[in-house]
XYZ file of C-alpha atoms in Angstrom:
167
model
C 0.067 -0.001 -0.068
C 2.615 2.267 1.077
C 4.984 1.701 -1.982
C 1.879 2.292 -4.283
C 1.354 5.698 -2.675
C 5.023 6.618 -2.775
C 4.805 5.846 -6.715
C 1.792 7.871 -6.918
C 3.516 10.965 -5.144
C 6.286 10.495 -8.008
C 3.525 10.568 -10.636
C 4.478 6.941 -11.548
C 1.007 5.623 -11.746
C 1.335 2.723 -14.264
C 4.110 1.131 -11.783
C 1.827 2.168 -8.709
C -1.035 0.195 -10.140
C 0.489 -3.174 -9.493
C 1.195 -2.353 -5.907
C -2.321 -0.941 -5.095
C -3.908 -3.546 -6.715
C -1.861 -5.925 -4.609
C -2.992 -3.917 -1.445
C -6.712 -4.367 -2.421
C -6.136 -8.173 -2.576
C -4.380 -8.368 0.490
C -6.908 -6.211 2.632
C -9.755 -7.861 1.417
C -8.263 -11.474 2.252
C -7.267 -10.205 5.705
C -10.969 -8.898 6.170
C -9.732 -5.370 7.058
C -12.743 -3.553 5.683
C -11.215 -0.074 6.369
C -7.898 -0.630 4.831
C -9.724 -2.523 1.895
C -11.854 0.423 1.363
C -8.780 2.787 1.615
C -7.003 0.497 -0.861
C -9.845 0.569 -3.116
C -10.076 4.375 -3.207
C -6.424 4.645 -4.256
C -6.504 1.958 -6.752
C -9.703 3.973 -8.188
C -7.746 7.191 -8.157
C -4.765 5.508 -9.992
C -6.992 4.177 -12.750
C -8.661 7.443 -13.127
C -5.207 8.920 -13.751
C -4.501 6.398 -16.247
C -8.097 6.970 -18.011
C -9.945 3.794 -17.013
C -12.791 6.000 -15.740
C -15.303 3.178 -15.590
C -13.376 0.861 -13.446
C -12.195 3.852 -11.346
C -15.785 4.515 -10.399
C -16.415 0.899 -9.662
C -13.605 0.828 -7.092
C -14.230 4.184 -5.615
C -17.976 3.581 -5.258
C -17.146 0.116 -3.454
C -14.741 1.970 -1.230
C -17.616 4.443 -0.358
C -19.914 1.870 0.472
C -17.236 0.030 2.863
C -16.331 3.292 4.379
C -19.893 4.331 5.164
C -20.366 0.562 6.748
C -17.114 1.096 9.178
C -18.156 4.748 10.014
C -14.968 6.258 8.701
C -16.276 9.975 7.903
C -12.819 11.498 7.254
C -12.374 8.388 4.587
C -15.632 8.819 3.405
C -14.886 12.444 2.535
C -11.635 11.484 0.721
C -13.416 8.835 -1.154
C -16.270 11.551 -2.289
C -13.498 13.753 -3.295
C -12.083 10.912 -5.345
C -15.427 10.205 -6.889
C -15.694 13.903 -7.896
C -12.365 13.785 -9.557
C -13.359 10.767 -11.942
C -16.663 12.417 -12.701
C -14.858 15.641 -13.513
C -12.431 13.552 -15.714
C -15.458 12.113 -17.409
C -17.062 15.592 -18.063
C -19.917 15.090 -15.695
C -19.610 18.393 -13.958
C -22.937 18.024 -11.908
C -21.913 14.512 -10.494
C -18.677 16.043 -9.608
C -20.242 19.054 -8.045
C -22.405 17.030 -5.849
C -19.573 14.784 -4.724
C -17.222 17.442 -4.069
C -20.067 19.344 -1.856
C -20.827 16.283 -0.037
C -17.114 15.934 0.720
C -16.876 19.614 1.741
C -19.819 19.326 4.173
C -18.353 16.382 5.964
C -14.986 17.856 6.249
C -16.587 20.987 7.783
C -18.376 18.782 10.297
C -14.938 17.209 11.188
C -13.457 20.646 11.596
C -10.621 19.897 9.065
C -10.475 23.184 7.393
C -7.141 22.412 5.535
C -8.473 19.456 3.791
C -11.779 21.194 3.014
C -9.948 23.725 1.331
C -8.238 21.432 -0.690
C -11.809 19.900 -1.811
C -12.924 23.532 -2.425
C -10.232 23.913 -4.933
C -11.388 21.010 -6.642
C -15.081 22.105 -6.503
C -14.073 25.478 -7.968
C -12.141 23.418 -10.878
C -15.185 21.523 -11.704
C -17.441 24.643 -11.665
C -14.743 26.425 -13.847
C -14.801 23.298 -16.089
C -18.546 23.627 -16.401
C -18.439 27.269 -17.589
C -19.366 28.572 -13.983
C -16.664 31.222 -13.420
C -18.616 32.897 -10.465
C -19.105 29.436 -8.637
C -15.415 28.914 -9.246
C -14.551 32.175 -7.654
C -16.813 31.561 -4.842
C -15.137 28.352 -3.868
C -11.646 29.238 -4.677
C -12.313 32.348 -2.408
C -13.341 30.165 0.484
C -10.298 28.227 -0.035
C -8.038 31.130 -0.081
C -9.570 32.538 3.294
C -8.463 29.316 5.241
C -5.189 28.860 3.296
C -4.331 32.395 4.220
C -5.443 31.974 7.703
C -3.106 29.139 8.234
C -0.306 30.374 6.359
C -0.467 27.417 3.908
C 1.505 27.874 0.813
C -1.313 26.917 -1.436
C -2.709 30.508 -0.776
C -0.520 31.908 -3.679
C -1.667 29.081 -6.106
C -5.334 30.000 -5.384
C -4.778 33.795 -5.759
C -3.235 32.962 -9.140
C -6.462 30.843 -10.029
C -8.712 33.799 -9.005
C -6.483 36.236 -11.086
C -6.924 34.223 -14.204
C -10.569 34.382 -14.054
C -12.220 36.973 -16.438
C -13.301 40.110 -14.739
């Protein structure tokens, strides 16, 4: 599992796939539903990066179902973010928006402002891709508030995104 995620962080998705798939098999065989779900989410995300969107959706939806059963709300939020990403890649901006909004709501309830802001960036990206620049500005602006308050380096990236929007 960790080797797969190290390779993902290096953008070596094809190599990561072997490791994340193996972790899915091992966690399922061990009966560890929490880590099986996390591995499924990771495998789905890698498949999305590699263009296999249908299989990615299957794995991420399965992960979401498992995470809800074990009541891992943070994992659920992360998986909803992944699901939004796959829908955005497929051009299904409305489904992406719904997934991202659910993730934002969960993260707000959990008090995880930094991760909520990361998802708000994704939600803004989905709105921009759907041609809704005002929606993108609204979500990016909310992310900027938190990143700025935290002194997070992503604040500059968000400022640049906002500056690129038409006036």
